[in-house]
PDB file of C-alpha atoms and ligand atoms in Angstrom:
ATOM      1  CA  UNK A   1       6.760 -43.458 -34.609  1.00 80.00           C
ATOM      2  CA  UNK A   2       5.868 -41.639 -31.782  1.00 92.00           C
ATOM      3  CA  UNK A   3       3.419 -42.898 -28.468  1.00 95.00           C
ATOM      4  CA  UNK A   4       0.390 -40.997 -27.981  1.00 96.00           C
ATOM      5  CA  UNK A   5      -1.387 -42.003 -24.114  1.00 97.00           C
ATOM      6  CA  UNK A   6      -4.705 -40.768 -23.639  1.00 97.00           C
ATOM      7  CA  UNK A   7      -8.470 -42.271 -23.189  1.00 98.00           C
ATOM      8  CA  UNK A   8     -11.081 -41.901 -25.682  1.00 98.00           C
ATOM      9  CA  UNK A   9     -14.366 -43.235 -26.985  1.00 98.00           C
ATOM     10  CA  UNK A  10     -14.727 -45.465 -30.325  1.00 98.00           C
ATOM     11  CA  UNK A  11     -17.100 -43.298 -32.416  1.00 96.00           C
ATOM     12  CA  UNK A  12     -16.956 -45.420 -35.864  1.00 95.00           C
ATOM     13  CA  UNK A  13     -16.115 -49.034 -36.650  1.00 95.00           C
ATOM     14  CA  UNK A  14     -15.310 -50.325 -39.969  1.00 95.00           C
ATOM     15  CA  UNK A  15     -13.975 -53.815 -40.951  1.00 96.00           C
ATOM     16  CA  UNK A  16      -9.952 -53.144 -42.635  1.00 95.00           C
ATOM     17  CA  UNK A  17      -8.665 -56.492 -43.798  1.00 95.00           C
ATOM     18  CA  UNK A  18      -8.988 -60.031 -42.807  1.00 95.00           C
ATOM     19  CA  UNK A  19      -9.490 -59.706 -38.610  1.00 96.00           C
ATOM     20  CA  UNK A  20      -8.374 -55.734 -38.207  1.00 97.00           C
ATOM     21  CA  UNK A  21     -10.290 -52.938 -37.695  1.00 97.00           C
ATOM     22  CA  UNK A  22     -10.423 -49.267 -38.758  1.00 97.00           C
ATOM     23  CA  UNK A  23     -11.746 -47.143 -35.846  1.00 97.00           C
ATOM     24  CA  UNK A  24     -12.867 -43.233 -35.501  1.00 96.00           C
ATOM     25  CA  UNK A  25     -11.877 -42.561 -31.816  1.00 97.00           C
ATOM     26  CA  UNK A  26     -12.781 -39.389 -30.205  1.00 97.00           C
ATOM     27  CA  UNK A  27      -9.670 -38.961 -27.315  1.00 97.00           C
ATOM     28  CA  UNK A  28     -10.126 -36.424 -24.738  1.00 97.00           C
ATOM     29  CA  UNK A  29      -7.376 -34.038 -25.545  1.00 95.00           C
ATOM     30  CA  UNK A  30      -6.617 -34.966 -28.702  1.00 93.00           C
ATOM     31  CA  UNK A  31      -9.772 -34.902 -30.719  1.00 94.00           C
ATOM     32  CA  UNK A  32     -10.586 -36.984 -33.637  1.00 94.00           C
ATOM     33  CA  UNK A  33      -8.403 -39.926 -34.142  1.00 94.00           C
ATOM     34  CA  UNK A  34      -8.495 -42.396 -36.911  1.00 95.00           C
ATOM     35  CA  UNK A  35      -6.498 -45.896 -35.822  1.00 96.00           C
ATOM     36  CA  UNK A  36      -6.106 -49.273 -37.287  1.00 97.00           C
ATOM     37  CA  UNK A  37      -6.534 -51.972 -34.295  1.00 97.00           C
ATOM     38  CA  UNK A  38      -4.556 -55.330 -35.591  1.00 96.00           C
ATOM     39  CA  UNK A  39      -6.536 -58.287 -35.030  1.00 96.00           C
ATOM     40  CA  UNK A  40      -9.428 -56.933 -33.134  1.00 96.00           C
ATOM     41  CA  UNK A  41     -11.862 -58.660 -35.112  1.00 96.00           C
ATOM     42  CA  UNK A  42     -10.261 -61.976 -33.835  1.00 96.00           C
ATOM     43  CA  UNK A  43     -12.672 -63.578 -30.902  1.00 93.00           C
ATOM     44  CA  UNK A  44      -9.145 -64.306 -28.852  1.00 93.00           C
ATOM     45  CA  UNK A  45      -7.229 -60.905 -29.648  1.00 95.00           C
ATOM     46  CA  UNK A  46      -7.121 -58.561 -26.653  1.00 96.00           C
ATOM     47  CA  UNK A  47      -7.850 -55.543 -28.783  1.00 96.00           C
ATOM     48  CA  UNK A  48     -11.165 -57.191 -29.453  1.00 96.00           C
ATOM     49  CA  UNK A  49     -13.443 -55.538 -25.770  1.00 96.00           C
ATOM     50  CA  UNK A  50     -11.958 -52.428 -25.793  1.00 97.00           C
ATOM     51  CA  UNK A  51     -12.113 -51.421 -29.159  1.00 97.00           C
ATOM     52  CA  UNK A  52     -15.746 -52.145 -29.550  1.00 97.00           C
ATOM     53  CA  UNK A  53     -17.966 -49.039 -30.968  1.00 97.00           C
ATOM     54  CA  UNK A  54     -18.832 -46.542 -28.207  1.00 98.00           C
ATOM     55  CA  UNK A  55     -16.290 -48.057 -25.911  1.00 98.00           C
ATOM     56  CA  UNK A  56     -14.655 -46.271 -23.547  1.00 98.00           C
ATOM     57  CA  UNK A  57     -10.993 -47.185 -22.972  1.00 98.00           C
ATOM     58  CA  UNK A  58      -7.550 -46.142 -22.503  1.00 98.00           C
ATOM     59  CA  UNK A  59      -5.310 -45.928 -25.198  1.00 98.00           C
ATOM     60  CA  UNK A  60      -1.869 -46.385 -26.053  1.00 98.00           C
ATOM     61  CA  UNK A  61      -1.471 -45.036 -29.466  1.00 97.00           C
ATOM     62  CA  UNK A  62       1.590 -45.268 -32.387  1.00 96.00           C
ATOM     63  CA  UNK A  63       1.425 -41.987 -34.594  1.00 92.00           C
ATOM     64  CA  UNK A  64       3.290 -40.974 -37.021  1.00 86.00           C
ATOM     65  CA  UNK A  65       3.119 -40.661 -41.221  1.00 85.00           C
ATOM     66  CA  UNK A  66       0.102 -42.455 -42.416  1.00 86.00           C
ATOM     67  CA  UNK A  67      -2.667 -44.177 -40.109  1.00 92.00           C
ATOM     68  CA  UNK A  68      -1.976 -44.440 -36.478  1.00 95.00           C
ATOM     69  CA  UNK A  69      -2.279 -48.251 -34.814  1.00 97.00           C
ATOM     70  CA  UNK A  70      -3.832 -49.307 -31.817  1.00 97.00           C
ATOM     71  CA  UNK A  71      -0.364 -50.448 -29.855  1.00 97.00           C
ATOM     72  CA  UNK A  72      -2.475 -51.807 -26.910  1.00 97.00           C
ATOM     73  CA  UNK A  73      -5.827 -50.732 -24.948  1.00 98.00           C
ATOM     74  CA  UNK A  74      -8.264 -51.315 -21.752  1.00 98.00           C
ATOM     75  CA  UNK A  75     -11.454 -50.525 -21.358  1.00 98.00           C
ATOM     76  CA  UNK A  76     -12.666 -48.398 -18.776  1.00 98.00           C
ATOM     77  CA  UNK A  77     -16.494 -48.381 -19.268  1.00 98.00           C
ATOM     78  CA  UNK A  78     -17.597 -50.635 -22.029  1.00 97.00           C
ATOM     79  CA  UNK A  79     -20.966 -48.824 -22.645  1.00 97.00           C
ATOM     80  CA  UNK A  80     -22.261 -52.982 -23.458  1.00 96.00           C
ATOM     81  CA  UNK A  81     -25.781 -51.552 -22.890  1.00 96.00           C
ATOM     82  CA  UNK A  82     -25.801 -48.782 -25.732  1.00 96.00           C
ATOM     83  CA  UNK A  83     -25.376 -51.801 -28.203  1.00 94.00           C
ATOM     84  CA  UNK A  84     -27.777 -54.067 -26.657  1.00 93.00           C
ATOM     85  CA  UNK A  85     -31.009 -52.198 -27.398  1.00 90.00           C
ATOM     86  CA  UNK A  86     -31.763 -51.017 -30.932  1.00 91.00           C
ATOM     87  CA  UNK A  87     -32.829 -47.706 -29.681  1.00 90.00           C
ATOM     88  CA  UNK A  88     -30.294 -46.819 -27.534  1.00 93.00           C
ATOM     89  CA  UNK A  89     -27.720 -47.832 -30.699  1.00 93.00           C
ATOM     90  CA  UNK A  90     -29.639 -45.300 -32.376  1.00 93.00           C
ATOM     91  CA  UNK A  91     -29.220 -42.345 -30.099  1.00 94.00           C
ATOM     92  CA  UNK A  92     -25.892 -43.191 -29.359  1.00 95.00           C
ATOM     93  CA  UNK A  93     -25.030 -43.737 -33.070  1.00 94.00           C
ATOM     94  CA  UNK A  94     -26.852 -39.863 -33.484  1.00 94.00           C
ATOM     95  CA  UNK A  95     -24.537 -38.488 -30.789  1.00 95.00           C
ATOM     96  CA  UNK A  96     -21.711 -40.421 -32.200  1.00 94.00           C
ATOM     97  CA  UNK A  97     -22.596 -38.878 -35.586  1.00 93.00           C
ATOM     98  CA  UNK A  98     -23.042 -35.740 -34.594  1.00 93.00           C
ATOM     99  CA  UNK A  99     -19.656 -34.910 -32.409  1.00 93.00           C
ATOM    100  CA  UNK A 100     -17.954 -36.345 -35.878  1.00 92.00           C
ATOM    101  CA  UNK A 101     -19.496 -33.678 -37.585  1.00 91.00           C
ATOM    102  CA  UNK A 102     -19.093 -31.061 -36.058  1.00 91.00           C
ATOM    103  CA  UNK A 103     -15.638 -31.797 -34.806  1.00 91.00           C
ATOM    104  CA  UNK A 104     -12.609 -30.827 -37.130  1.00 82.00           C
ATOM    105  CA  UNK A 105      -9.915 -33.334 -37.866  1.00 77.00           C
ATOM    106  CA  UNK A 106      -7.739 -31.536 -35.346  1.00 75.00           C
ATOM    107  CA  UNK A 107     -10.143 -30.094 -33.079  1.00 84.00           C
ATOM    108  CA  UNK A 108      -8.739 -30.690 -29.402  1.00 87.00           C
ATOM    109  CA  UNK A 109     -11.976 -30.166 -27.651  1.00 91.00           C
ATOM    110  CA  UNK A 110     -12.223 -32.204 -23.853  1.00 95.00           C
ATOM    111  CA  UNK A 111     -15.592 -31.020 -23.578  1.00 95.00           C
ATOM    112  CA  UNK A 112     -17.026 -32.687 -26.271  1.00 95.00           C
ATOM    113  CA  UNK A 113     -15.275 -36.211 -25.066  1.00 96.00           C
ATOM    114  CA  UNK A 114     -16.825 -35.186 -21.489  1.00 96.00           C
ATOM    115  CA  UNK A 115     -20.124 -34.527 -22.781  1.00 95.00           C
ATOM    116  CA  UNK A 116     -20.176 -37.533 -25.293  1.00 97.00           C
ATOM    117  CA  UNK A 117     -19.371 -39.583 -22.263  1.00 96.00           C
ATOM    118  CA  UNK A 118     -22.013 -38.300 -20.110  1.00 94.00           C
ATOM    119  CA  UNK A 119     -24.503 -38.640 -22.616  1.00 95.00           C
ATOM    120  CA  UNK A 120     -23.764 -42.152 -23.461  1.00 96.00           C
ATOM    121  CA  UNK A 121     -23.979 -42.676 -19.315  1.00 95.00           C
ATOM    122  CA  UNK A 122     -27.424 -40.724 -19.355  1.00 93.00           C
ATOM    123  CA  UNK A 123     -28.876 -42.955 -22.008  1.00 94.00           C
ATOM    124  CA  UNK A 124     -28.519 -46.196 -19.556  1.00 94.00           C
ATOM    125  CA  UNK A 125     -30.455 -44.125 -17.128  1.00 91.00           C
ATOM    126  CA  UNK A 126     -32.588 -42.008 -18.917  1.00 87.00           C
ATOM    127  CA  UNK A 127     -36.387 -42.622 -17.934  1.00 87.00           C
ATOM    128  CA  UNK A 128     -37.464 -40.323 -21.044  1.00 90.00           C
ATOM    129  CA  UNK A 129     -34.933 -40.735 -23.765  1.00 90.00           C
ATOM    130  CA  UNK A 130     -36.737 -38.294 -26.005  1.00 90.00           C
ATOM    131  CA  UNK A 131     -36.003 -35.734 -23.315  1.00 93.00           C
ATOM    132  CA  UNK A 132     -32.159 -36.714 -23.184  1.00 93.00           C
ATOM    133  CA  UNK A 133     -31.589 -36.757 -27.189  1.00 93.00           C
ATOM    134  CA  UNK A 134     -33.391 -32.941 -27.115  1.00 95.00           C
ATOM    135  CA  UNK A 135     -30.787 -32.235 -24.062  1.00 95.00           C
ATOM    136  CA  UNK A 136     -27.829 -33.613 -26.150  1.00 95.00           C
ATOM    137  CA  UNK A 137     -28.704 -31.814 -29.257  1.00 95.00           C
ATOM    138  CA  UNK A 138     -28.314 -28.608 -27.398  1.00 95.00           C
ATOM    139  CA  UNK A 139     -25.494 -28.852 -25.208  1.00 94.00           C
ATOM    140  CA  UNK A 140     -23.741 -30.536 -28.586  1.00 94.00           C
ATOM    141  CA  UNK A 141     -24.350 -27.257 -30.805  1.00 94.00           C
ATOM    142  CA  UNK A 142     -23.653 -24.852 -27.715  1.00 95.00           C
ATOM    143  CA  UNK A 143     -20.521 -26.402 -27.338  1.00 93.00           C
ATOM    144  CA  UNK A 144     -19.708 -26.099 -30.952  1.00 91.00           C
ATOM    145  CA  UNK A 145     -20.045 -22.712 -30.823  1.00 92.00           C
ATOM    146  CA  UNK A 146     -23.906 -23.016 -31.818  1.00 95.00           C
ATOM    147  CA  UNK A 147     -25.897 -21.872 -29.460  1.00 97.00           C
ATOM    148  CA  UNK A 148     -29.282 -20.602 -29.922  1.00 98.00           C
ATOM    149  CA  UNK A 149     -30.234 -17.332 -29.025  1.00 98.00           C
ATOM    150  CA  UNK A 150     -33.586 -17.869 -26.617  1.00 97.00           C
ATOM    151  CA  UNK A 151     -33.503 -15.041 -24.382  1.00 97.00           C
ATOM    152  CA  UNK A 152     -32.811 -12.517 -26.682  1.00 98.00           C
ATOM    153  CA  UNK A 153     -33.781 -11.414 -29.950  1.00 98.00           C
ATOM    154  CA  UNK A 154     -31.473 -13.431 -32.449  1.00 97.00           C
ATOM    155  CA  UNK A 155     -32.416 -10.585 -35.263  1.00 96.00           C
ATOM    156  CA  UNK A 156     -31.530  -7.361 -33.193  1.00 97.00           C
ATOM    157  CA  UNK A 157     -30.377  -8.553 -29.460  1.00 97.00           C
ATOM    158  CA  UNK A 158     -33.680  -7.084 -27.855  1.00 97.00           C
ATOM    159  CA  UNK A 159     -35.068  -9.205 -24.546  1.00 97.00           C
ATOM    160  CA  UNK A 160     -37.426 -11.164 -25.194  1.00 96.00           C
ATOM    161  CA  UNK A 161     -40.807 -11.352 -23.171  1.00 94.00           C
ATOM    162  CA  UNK A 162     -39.871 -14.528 -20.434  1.00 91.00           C
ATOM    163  CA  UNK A 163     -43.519 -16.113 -20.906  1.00 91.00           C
ATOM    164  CA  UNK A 164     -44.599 -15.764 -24.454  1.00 90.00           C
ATOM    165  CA  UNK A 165     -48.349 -17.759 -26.407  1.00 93.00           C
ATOM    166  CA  UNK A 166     -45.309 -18.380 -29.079  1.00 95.00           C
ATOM    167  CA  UNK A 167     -42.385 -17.494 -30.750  1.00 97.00           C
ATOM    168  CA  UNK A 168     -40.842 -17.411 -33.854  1.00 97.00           C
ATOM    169  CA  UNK A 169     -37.916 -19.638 -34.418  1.00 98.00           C
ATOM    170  CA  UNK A 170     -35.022 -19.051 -37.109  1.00 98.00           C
ATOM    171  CA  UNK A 171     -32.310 -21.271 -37.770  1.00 97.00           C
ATOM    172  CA  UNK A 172     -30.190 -19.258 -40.365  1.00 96.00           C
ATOM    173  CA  UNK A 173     -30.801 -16.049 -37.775  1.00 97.00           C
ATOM    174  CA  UNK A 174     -29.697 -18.255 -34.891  1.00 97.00           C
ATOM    175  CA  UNK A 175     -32.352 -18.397 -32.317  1.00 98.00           C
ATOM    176  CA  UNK A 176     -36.047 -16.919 -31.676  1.00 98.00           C
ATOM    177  CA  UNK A 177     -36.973 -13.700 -33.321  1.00 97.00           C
ATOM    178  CA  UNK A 178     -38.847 -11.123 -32.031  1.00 96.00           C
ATOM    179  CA  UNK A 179     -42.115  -9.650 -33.804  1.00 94.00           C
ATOM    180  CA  UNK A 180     -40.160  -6.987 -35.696  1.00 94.00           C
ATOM    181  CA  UNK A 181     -37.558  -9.451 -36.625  1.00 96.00           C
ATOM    182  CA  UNK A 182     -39.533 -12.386 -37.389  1.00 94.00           C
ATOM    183  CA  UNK A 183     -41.025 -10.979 -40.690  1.00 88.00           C
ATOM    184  CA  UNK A 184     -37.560  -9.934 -42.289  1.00 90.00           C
ATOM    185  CA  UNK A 185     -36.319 -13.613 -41.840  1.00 89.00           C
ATOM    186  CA  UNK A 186     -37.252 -17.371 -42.626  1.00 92.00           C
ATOM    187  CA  UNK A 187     -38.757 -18.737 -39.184  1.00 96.00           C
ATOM    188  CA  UNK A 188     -41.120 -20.669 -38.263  1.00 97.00           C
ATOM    189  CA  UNK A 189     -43.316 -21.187 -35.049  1.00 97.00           C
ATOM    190  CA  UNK A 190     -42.925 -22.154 -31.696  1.00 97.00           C
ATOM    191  CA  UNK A 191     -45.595 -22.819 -28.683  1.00 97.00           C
ATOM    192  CA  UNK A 192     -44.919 -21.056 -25.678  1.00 96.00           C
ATOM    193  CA  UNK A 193     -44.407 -24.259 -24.196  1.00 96.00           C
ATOM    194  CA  UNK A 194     -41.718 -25.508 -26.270  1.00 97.00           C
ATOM    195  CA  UNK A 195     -39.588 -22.467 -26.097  1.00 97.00           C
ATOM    196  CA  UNK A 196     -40.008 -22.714 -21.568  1.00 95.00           C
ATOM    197  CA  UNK A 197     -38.893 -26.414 -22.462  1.00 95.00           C
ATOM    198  CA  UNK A 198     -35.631 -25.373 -24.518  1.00 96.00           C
ATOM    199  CA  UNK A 199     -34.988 -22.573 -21.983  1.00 95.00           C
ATOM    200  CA  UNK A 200     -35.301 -24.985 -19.528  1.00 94.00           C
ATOM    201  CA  UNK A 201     -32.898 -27.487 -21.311  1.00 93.00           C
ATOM    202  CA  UNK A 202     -30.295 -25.264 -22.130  1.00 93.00           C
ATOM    203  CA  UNK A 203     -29.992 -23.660 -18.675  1.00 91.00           C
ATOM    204  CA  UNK A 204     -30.942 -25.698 -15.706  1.00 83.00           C
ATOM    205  CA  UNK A 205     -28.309 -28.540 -14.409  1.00 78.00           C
ATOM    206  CA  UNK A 206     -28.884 -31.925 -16.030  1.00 73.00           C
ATOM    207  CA  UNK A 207     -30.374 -33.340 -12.667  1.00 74.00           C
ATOM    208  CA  UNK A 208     -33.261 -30.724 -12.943  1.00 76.00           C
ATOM    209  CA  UNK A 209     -33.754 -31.249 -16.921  1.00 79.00           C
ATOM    210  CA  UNK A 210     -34.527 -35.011 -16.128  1.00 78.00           C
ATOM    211  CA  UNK A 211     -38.073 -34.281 -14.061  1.00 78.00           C
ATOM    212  CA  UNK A 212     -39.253 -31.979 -16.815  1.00 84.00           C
ATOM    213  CA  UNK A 213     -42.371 -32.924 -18.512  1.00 88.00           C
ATOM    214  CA  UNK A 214     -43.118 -31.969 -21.682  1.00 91.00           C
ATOM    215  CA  UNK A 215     -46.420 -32.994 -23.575  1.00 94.00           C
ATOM    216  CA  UNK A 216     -46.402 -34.643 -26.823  1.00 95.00           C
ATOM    217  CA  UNK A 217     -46.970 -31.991 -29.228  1.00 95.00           C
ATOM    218  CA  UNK A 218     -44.007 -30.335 -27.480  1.00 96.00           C
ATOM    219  CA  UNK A 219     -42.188 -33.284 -28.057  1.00 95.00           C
ATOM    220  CA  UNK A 220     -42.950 -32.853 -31.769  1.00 96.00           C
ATOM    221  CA  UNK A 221     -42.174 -29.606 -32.312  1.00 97.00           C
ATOM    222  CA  UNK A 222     -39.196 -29.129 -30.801  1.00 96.00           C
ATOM    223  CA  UNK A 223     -37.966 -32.604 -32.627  1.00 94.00           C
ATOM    224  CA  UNK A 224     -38.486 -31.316 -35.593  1.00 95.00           C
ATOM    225  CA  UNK A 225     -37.155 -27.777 -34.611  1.00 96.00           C
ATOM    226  CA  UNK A 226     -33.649 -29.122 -33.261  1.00 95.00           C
ATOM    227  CA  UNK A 227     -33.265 -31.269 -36.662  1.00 94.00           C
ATOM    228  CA  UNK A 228     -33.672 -28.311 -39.116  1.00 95.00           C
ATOM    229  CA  UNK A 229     -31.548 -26.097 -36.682  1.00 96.00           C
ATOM    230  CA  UNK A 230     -28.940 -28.746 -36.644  1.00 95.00           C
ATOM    231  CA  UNK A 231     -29.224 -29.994 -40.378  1.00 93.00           C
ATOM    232  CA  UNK A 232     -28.620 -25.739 -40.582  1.00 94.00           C
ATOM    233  CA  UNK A 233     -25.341 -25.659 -38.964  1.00 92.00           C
ATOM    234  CA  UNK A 234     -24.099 -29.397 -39.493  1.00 89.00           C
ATOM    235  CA  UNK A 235     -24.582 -28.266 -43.235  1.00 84.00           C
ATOM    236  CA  UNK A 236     -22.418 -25.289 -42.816  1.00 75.00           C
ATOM    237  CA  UNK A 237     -19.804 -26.470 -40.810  1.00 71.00           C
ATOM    238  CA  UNK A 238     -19.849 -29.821 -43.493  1.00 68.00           C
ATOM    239  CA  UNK A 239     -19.335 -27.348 -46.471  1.00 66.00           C
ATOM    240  CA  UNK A 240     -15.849 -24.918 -44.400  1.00 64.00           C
ATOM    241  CA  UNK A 241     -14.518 -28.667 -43.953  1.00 62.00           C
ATOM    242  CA  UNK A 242     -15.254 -29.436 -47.689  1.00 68.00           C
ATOM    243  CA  UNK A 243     -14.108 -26.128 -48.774  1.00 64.00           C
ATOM    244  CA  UNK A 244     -10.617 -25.848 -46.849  1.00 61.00           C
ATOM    245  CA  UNK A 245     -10.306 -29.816 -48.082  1.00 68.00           C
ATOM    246  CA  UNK A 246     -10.431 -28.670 -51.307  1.00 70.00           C
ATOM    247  CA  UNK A 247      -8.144 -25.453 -50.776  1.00 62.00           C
ATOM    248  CA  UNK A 248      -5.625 -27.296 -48.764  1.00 63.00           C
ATOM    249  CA  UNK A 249      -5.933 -30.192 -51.982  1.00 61.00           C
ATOM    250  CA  UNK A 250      -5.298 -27.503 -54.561  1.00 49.00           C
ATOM    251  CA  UNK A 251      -2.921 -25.862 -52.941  1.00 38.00           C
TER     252      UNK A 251
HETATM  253 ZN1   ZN B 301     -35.373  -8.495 -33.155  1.00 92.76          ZN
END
């Protein structure tokens, strides 16, 4: 058995026995961890506040062949509000689900804990939630190595025009398309107005993204936009983990 220190946030919760727990935690330098916490469905068991889901704590950790086990814990910010309010549960389960799903088994990747963190600290502040989740979506894929081409053709790398009536927007290509591009591969449309707001998101610091105002249709559009893009990528990056699974199994 060896001790592994470090602070992380619980991403999944599932009940493992009578009163313990089987927890997804994301640490900071360590990536994905998956931990059995003894007892910490138990009302008096001091595993029980810090290994709540979407918990931030630190953790002392047992490794070694087989499941690691919560050896003890304290929270540092217990996130209480994310699980009080069914909608905030549901964009921090999102951004839960979506940093699982991107992230490898043993992808080390402090970013993503630092960004996970931030966004579960924006969504207790957020005036326009809708505005944070299309934020999050973003800086998530970037991070993963995602990023969507805006400012240049994703196609053939030309600059695109900075103030544009619309633009057409490919997932599988990786980005907008310019007019010579856009009829050689799947896209589909964006208002002007939606690609200034994605621009805006992906580039300006997150104090300045909070005052931006975008109109409902925007809202709309670029909802639906970020889902396919992501649904895109999440489904790729879900099929290398299934494929080297089943390499690595056969092997
Ligand atoms: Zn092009």
């Amino acid at each position: 058995m060896a001790l592994y220190k470090d602070e992380g946030i619980v991403i999944r919760e599932r009940p493992l026995g009578e009163a313990d727990k089987l927890l997804t935690i994301l640490t900071r330098k360590g990536g994905k961890i998956a931990a059995s916490a003894r007892g910490a469905r138990r009302t008096r068991n001091r595993l029980l506040g810090p290994t709540q889901l979407f918990c931030h704590s630190r953790f002392l950790l047992l490794t070694g062949r087989g499941l690691a086990t919560v050896g003890q814990a304290e929270i540092i910010e217990p996130f209480v509000g994310l699980r009080e309010s069914l909608e905030r549960l549901a964009y921090a389960s999102y951004f839960a689900e979506l940093v699982d799903g991107f992230l490898g088994e043993d992808d080390s990747q402090p970013a993503a804990f630092d960004l996970l963190r931030s966004l579960f600290s924006g969504l207790l502040k957020a005036q326009d939630q809708d505005l944070l989740v299309r934020y999050g979506e973003l800086k998530l894929v970037s991070l993963m190595g995602f990023m969507p081409s805006l400012f240049r053709c994703a196609g053939c790398g030309e600059a695109l025009p900075l103030e544009t009536p619309k633009a057409a927007f490919s997932p599988s290509a990786g980005g907008i398309l310019c007019n010579r591009c856009s009829g050689q591969q799947e896209s589909f449309f964006l208002k002007g107005s939606s690609v200034a707001a994605l621009r805006h998101m992906l580039t300006a610091d997150p104090q300045r993204v909070s005052v931006l105002a975008m109109s409902e249709d925007v809202r709309v559009e670029l909802r639906l936009a970020m889902r396919r893009y992501i649904d895109y990528y999440l489904a790729k990056n879900l099929k290398t983990l299934e494929f080297l699974a089943a390499i690595e199994g056969g092997g």
